[in-house]
mmCIF file of C-alpha atoms and ligand atoms in Angstrom:
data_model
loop_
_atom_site.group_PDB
_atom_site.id
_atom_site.type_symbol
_atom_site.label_atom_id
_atom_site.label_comp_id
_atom_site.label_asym_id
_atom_site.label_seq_id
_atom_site.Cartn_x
_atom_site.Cartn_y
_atom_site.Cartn_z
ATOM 1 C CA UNK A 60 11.631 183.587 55.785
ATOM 2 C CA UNK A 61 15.377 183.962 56.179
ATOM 3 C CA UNK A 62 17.417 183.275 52.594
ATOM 4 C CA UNK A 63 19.598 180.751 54.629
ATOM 5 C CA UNK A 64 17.670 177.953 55.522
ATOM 6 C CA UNK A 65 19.891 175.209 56.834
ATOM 7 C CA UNK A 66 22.221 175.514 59.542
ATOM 8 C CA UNK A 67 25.269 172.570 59.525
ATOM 9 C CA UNK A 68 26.704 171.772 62.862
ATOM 10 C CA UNK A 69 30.059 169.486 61.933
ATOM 11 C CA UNK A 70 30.337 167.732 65.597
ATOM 12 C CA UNK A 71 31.898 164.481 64.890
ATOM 13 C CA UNK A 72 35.427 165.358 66.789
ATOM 14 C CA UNK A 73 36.701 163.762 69.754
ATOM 15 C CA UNK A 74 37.396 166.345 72.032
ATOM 16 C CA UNK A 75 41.088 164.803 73.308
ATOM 17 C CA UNK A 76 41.323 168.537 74.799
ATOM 18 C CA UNK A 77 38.597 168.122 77.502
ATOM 19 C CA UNK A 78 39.547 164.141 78.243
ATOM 20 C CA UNK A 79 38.519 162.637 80.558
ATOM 21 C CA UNK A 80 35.528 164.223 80.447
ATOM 22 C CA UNK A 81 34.730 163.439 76.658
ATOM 23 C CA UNK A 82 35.691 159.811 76.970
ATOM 24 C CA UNK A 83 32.070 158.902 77.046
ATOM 25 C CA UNK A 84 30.193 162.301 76.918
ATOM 26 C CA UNK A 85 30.707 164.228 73.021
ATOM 27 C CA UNK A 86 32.574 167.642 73.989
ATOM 28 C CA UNK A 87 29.270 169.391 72.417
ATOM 29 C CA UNK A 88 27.403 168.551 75.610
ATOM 30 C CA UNK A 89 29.175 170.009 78.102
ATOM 31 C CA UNK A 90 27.239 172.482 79.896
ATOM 32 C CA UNK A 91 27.646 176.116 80.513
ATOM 33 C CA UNK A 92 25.878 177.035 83.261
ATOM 34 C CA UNK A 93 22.512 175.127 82.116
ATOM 35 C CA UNK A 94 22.239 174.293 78.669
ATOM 36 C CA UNK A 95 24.660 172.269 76.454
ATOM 37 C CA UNK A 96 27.144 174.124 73.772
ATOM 38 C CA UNK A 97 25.716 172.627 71.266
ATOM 39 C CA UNK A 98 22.239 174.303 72.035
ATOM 40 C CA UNK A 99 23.719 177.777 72.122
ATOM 41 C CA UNK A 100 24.801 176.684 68.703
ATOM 42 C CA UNK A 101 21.188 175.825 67.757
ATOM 43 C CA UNK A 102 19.737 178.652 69.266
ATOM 44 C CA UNK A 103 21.729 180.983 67.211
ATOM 45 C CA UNK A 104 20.864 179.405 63.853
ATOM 46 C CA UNK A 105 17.317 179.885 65.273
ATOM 47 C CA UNK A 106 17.331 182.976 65.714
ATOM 48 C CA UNK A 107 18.861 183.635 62.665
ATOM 49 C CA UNK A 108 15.423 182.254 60.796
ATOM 50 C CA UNK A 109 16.893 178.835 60.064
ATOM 51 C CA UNK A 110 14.539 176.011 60.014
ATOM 52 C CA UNK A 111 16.850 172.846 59.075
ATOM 53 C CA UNK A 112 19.798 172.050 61.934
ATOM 54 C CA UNK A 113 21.973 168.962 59.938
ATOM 55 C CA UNK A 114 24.094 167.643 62.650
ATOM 56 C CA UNK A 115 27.232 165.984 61.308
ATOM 57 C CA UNK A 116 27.794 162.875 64.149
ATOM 58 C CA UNK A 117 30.577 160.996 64.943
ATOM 59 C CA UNK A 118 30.022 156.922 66.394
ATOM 60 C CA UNK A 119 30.540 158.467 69.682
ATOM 61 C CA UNK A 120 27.789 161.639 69.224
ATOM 62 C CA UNK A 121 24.451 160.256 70.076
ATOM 63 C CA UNK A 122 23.477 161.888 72.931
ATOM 64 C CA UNK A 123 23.432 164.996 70.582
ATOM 65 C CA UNK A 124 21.072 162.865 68.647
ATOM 66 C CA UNK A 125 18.839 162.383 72.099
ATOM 67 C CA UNK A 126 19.125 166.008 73.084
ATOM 68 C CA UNK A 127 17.815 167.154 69.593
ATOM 69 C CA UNK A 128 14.997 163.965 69.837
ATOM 70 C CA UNK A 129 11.664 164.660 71.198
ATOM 71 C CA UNK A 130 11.486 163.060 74.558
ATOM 72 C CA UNK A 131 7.808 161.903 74.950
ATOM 73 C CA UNK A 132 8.351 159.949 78.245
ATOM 74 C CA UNK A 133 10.080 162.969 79.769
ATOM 75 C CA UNK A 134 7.393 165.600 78.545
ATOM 76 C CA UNK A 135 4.557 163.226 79.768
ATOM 77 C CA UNK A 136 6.065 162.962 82.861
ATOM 78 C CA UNK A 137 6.465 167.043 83.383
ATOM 79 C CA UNK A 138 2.943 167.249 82.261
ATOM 80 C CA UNK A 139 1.699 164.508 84.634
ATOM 81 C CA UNK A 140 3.170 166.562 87.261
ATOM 82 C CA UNK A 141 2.307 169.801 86.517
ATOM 83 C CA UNK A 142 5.706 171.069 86.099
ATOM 84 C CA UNK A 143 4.732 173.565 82.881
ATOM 85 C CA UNK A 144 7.799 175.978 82.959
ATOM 86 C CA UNK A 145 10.443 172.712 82.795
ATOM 87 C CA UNK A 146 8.046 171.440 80.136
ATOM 88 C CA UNK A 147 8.494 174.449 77.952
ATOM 89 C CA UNK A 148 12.099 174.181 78.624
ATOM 90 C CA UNK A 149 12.562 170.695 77.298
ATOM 91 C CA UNK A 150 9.986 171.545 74.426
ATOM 92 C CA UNK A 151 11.860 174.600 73.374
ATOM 93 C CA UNK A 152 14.922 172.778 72.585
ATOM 94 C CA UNK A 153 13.623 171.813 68.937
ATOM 95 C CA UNK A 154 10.142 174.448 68.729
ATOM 96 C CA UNK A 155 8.091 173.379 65.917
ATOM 97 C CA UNK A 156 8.495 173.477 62.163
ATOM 98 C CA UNK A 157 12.372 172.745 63.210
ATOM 99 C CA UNK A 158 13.389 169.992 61.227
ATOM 100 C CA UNK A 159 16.573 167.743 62.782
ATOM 101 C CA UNK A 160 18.589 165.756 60.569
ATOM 102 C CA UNK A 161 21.296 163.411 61.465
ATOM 103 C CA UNK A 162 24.126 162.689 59.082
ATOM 104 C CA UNK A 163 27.216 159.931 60.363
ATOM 105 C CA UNK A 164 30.601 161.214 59.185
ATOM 106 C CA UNK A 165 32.132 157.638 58.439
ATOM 107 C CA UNK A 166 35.855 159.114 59.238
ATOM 108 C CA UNK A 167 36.730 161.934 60.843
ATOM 109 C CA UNK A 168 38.992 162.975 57.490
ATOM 110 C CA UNK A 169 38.632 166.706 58.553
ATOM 111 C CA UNK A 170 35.919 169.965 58.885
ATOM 112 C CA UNK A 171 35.845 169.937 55.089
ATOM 113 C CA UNK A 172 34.684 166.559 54.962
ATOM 114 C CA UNK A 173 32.123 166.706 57.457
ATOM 115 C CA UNK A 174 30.949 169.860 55.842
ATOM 116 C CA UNK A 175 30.663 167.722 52.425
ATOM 117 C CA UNK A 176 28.905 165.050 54.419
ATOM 118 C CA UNK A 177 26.398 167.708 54.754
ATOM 119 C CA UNK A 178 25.799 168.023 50.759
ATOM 120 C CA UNK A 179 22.847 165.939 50.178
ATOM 121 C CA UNK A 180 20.636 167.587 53.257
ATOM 122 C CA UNK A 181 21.456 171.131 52.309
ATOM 123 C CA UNK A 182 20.509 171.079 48.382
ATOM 124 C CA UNK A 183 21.779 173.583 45.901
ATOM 125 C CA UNK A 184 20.894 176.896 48.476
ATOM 126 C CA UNK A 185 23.278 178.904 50.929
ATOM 127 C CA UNK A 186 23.889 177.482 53.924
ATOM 128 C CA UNK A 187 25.208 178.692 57.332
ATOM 129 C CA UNK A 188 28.074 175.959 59.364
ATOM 130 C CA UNK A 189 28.110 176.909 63.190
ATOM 131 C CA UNK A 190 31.927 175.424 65.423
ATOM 132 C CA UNK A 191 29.503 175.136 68.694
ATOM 133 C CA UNK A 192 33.042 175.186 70.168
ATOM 134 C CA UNK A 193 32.956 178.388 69.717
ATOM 135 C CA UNK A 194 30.276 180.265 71.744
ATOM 136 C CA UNK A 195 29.527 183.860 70.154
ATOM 137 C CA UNK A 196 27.301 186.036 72.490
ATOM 138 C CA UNK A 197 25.987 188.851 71.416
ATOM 139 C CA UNK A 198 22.139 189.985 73.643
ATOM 140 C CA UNK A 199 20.594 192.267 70.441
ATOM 141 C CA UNK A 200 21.911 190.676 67.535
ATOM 142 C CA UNK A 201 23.229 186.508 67.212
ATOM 143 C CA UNK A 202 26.370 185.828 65.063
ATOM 144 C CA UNK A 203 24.723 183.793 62.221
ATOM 145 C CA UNK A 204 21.754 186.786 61.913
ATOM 146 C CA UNK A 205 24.386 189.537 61.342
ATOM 147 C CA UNK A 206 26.067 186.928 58.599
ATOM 148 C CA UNK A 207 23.100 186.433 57.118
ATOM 149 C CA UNK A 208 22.029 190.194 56.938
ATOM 150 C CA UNK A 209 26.026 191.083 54.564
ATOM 151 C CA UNK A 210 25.410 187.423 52.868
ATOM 152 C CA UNK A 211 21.098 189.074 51.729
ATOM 153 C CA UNK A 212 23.894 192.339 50.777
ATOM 154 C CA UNK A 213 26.184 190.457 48.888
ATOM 155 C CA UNK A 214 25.190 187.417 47.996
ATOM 156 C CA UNK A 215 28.376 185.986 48.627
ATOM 157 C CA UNK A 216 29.525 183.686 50.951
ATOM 158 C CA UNK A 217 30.695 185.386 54.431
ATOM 159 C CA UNK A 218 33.244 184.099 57.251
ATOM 160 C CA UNK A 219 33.578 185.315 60.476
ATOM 161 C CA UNK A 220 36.556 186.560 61.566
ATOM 162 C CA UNK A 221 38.332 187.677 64.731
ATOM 163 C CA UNK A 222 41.434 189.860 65.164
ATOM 164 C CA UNK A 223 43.688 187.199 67.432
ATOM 165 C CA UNK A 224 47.667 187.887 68.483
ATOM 166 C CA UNK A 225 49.592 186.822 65.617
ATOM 167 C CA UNK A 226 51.327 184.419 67.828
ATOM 168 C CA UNK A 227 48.107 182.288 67.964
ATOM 169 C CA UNK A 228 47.768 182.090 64.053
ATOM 170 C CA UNK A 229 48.670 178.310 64.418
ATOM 171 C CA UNK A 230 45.337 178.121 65.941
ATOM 172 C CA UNK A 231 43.692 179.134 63.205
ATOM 173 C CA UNK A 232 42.302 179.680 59.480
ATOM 174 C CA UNK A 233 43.907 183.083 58.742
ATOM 175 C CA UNK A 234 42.694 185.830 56.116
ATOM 176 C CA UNK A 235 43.929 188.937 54.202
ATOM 177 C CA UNK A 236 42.254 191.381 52.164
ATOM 178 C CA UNK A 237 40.860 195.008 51.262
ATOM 179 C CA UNK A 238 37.958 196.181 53.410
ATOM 180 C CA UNK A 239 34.853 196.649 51.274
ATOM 181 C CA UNK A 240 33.220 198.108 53.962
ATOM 182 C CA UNK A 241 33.721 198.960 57.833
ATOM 183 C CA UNK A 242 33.891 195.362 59.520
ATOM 184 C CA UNK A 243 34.200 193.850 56.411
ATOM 185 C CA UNK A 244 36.758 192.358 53.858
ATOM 186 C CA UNK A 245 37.436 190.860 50.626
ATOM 187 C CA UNK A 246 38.924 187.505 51.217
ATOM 188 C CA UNK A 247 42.016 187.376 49.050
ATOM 189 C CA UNK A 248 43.999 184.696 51.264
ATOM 190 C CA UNK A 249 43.168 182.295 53.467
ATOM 191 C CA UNK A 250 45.456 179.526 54.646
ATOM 192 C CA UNK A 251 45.006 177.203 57.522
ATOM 193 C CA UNK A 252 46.966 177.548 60.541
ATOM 194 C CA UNK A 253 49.887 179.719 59.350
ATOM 195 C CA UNK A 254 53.004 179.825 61.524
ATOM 196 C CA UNK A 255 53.055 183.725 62.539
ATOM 197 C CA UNK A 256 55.763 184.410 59.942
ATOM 198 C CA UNK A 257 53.399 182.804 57.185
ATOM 199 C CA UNK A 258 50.204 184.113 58.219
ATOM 200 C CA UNK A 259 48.421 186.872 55.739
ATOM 201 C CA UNK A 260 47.396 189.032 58.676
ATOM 202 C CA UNK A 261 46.474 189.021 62.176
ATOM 203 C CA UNK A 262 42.481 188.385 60.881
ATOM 204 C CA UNK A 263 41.406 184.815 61.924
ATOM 205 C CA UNK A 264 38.182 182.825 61.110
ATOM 206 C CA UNK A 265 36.033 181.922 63.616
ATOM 207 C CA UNK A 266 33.726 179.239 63.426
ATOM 208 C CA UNK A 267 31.024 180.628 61.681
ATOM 209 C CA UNK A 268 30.407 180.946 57.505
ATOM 210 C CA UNK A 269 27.261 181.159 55.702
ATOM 211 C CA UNK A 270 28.617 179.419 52.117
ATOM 212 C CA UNK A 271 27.399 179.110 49.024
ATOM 213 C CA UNK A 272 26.733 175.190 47.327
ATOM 214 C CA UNK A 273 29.730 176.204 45.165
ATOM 215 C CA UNK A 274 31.969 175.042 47.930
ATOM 216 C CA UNK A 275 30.423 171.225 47.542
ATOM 217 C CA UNK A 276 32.167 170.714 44.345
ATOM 218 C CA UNK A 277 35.390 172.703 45.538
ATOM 219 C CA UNK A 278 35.471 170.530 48.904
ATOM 220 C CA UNK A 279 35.055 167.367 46.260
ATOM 221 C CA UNK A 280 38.831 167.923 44.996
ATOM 222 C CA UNK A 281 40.232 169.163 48.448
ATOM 223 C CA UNK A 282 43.324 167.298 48.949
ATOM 224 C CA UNK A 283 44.196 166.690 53.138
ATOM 225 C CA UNK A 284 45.755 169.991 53.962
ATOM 226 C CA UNK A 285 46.901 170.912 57.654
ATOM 227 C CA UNK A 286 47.515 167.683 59.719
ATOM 228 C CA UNK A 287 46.372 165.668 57.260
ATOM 229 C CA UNK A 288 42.820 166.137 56.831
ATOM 230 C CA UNK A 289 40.666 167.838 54.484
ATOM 231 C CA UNK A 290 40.247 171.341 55.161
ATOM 232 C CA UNK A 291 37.341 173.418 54.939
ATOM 233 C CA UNK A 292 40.085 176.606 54.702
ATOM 234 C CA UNK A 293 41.379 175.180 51.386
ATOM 235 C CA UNK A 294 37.738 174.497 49.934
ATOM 236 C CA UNK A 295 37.254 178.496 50.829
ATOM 237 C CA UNK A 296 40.569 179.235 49.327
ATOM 238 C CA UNK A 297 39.454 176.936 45.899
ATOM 239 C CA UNK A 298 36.165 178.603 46.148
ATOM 240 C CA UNK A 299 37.213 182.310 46.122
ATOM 241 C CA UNK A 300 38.952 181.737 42.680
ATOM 242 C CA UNK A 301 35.934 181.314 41.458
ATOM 243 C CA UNK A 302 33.906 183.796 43.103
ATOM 244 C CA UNK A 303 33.879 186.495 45.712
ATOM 245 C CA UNK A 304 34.438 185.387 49.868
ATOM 246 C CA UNK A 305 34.007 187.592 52.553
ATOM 247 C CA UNK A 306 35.529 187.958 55.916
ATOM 248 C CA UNK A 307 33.318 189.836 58.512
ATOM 249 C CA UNK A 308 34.243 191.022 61.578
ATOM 250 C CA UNK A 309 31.422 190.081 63.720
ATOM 251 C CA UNK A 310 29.901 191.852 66.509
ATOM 252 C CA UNK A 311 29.954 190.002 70.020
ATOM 253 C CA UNK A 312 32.213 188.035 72.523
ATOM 254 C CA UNK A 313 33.411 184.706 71.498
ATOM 255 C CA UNK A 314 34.353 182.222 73.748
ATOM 256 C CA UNK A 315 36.601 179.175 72.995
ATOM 257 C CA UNK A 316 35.119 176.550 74.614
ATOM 258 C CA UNK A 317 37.329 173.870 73.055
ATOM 259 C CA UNK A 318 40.073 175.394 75.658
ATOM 260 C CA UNK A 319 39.647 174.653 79.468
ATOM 261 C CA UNK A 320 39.811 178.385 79.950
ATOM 262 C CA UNK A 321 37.529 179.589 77.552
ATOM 263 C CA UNK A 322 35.434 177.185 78.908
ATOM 264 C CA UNK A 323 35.714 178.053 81.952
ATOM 265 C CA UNK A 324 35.421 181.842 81.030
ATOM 266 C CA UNK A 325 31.874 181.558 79.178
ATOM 267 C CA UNK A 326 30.733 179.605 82.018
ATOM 268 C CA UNK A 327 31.703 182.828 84.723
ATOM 269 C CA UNK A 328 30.642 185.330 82.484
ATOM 270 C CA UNK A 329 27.354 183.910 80.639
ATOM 271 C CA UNK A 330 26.173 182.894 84.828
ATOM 272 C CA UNK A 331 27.017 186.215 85.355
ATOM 273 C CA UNK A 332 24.181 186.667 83.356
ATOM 274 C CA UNK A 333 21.430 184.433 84.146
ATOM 275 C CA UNK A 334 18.402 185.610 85.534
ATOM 276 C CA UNK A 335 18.463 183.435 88.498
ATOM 277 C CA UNK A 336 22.141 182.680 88.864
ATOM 278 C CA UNK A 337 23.459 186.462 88.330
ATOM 279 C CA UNK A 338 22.986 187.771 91.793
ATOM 280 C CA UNK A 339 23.758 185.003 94.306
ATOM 281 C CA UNK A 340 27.199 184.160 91.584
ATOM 282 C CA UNK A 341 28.134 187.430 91.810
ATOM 283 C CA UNK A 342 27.973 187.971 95.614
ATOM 284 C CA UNK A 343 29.522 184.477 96.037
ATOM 285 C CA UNK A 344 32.585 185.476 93.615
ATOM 286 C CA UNK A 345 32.725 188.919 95.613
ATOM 287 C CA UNK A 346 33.349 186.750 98.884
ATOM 288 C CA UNK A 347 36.470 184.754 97.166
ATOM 289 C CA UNK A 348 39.518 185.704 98.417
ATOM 290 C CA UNK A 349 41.246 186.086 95.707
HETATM 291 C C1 G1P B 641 38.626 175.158 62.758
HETATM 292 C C2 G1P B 641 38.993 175.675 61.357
HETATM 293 C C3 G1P B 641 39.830 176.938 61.485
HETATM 294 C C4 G1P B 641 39.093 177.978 62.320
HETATM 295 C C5 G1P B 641 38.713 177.382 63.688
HETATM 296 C C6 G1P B 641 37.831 178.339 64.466
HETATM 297 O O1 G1P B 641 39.797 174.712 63.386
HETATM 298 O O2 G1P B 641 39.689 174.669 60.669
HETATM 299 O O3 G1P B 641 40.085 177.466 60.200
HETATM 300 O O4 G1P B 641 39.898 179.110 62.510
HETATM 301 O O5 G1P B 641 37.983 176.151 63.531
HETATM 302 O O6 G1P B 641 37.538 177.860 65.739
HETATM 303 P P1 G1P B 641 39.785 173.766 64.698
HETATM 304 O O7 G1P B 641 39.600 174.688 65.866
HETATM 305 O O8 G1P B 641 38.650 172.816 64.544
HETATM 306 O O9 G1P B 641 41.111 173.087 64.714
#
């Protein structure tokens, strides 16, 4: 069994960037290509050996609740009709021995609050938090099961990280510090969305950490930080006072599907891959003339 158990999805934002599309539908279940981001997210933990997914919900979020529900009318139905390879696709979503759990964030005060929203469902063990905006693909090895192979190494908690254009630190939770080891580094800053004079380095976190419970009581005296809410950055920064943090430079592509193009960029590329869809996509994109 993995030493991470419990995966934290915090996916109680509003998702202004994709309106009107997210005025009734949470921005976690748009689709690329077939499945919704928020299952990629899911599948990822899965793969990583986690067996808890603690969804962090906003008023608006319950078809995430629904997607992650078993659906007995719809898998009788399949069944009644025979339809066995759409059954295992709906049954797959949540395979067995997956427990779901379902936490309201009251206010949306921030990613550090929803993270300590999570407290009571994760315990006093590690614990992995997966953006879903933020699609990582990676065919041999997921995103969360690298982290989790340096955090078994170092028992320490582990961010991923990205090198972005310094421009686009505004964008982001930005890091600085010695590498320990090829691909990864001591976190000795970290500040949330630095202008690109302030920011440490060009090294940004990405939307994946595997933390220690340590951060529960740091995130307890987090004051709101960067546009007023409480950060999950400046828990991470109170936390590595106290002990190590890591920054690792993951391998994979990462999409950012809380932009329009990024979006729209993991929806080319990852159809680009699917075993139906890859051939007749590609010869139809051939044909544009463009
Ligand atoms: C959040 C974090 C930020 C991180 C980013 C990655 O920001 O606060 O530190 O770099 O996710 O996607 P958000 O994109 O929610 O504003």
């Amino acid at each position: 069994m993995s030493s991470v158990k419990t995966a934290v999805f915090p996916v109680a934002g509003l998702g202004t960037r994709f309106l009107p599309a997210t005025k009734s539908v949470a921005k976690e279940m748009l689709t690329i290509v077939d499945k919704p981001l928020i299952q990629y997210g899911a599948e990822e933990a899965l793969e990583a050996g986690i067996t808890k997914l603690v969804f962090i919900v906003g008023r608006t979020k319950n078809s995430i609740i629904d997607h992650f529900d078993k659906a007995y009318e719809l898998e009788n139905e399949l069944q009644l009709r025979g339809k066995d390879k759409l059954l295992k696709v709906v049954q797959e979503v949540v395979p067995d021995g997956i427990d779901c759990v379902f936490i309201r964030q009251p206010e949306a005060l921030g990613l550090g609050h929803a993270v300590l929203c999570a407290e009571a469902a994760v315990g006093d063990e590690p614990f992995a938090v997966i953006l879903p905006d933020d699609l990582i693909h990676n065919e041999e090895e997921s995103c969360v099961k690298q982290m989790v192979g340096v955090f078994d190494k170092y028992q320490a908690s582990i961010i991923g990280t990205q090198t972005v254009d310094i421009e686009e630190s505004h964008k982001y939770g930005m890091i600085a510090g010695p590498e320990v080891e090829p691909g990864l580094a001591r976190v000795d800053e970290i500040v949330e969305k630095p202008s690109p004079a302030e920011s440490p380095s060009d090294q940004a976190v990405v939307g994946r950490y595997i933390l220690t419970p340590a951060i529960f009581e740091k995130l307890k005296k987090t004051e709101r930080g960067a546009g007023g809410e409480i950060q999950l950055t400046d828990g991470i920064a109170a936390l590595r006072t106290q002990e190590q943090v890591y920054g690792y430079s993951f391998k994979g592509k990462r999409y950012d599907c809380g932009s329009k193009l990024g979006y729209l960029q993991a929806t080319v590329e990852l159809a680009l891959e699917h075993e139906e869809l890859a051939g007749p996509f590609r010869d139809y994109l051939k044909q544009l003339d463009i």
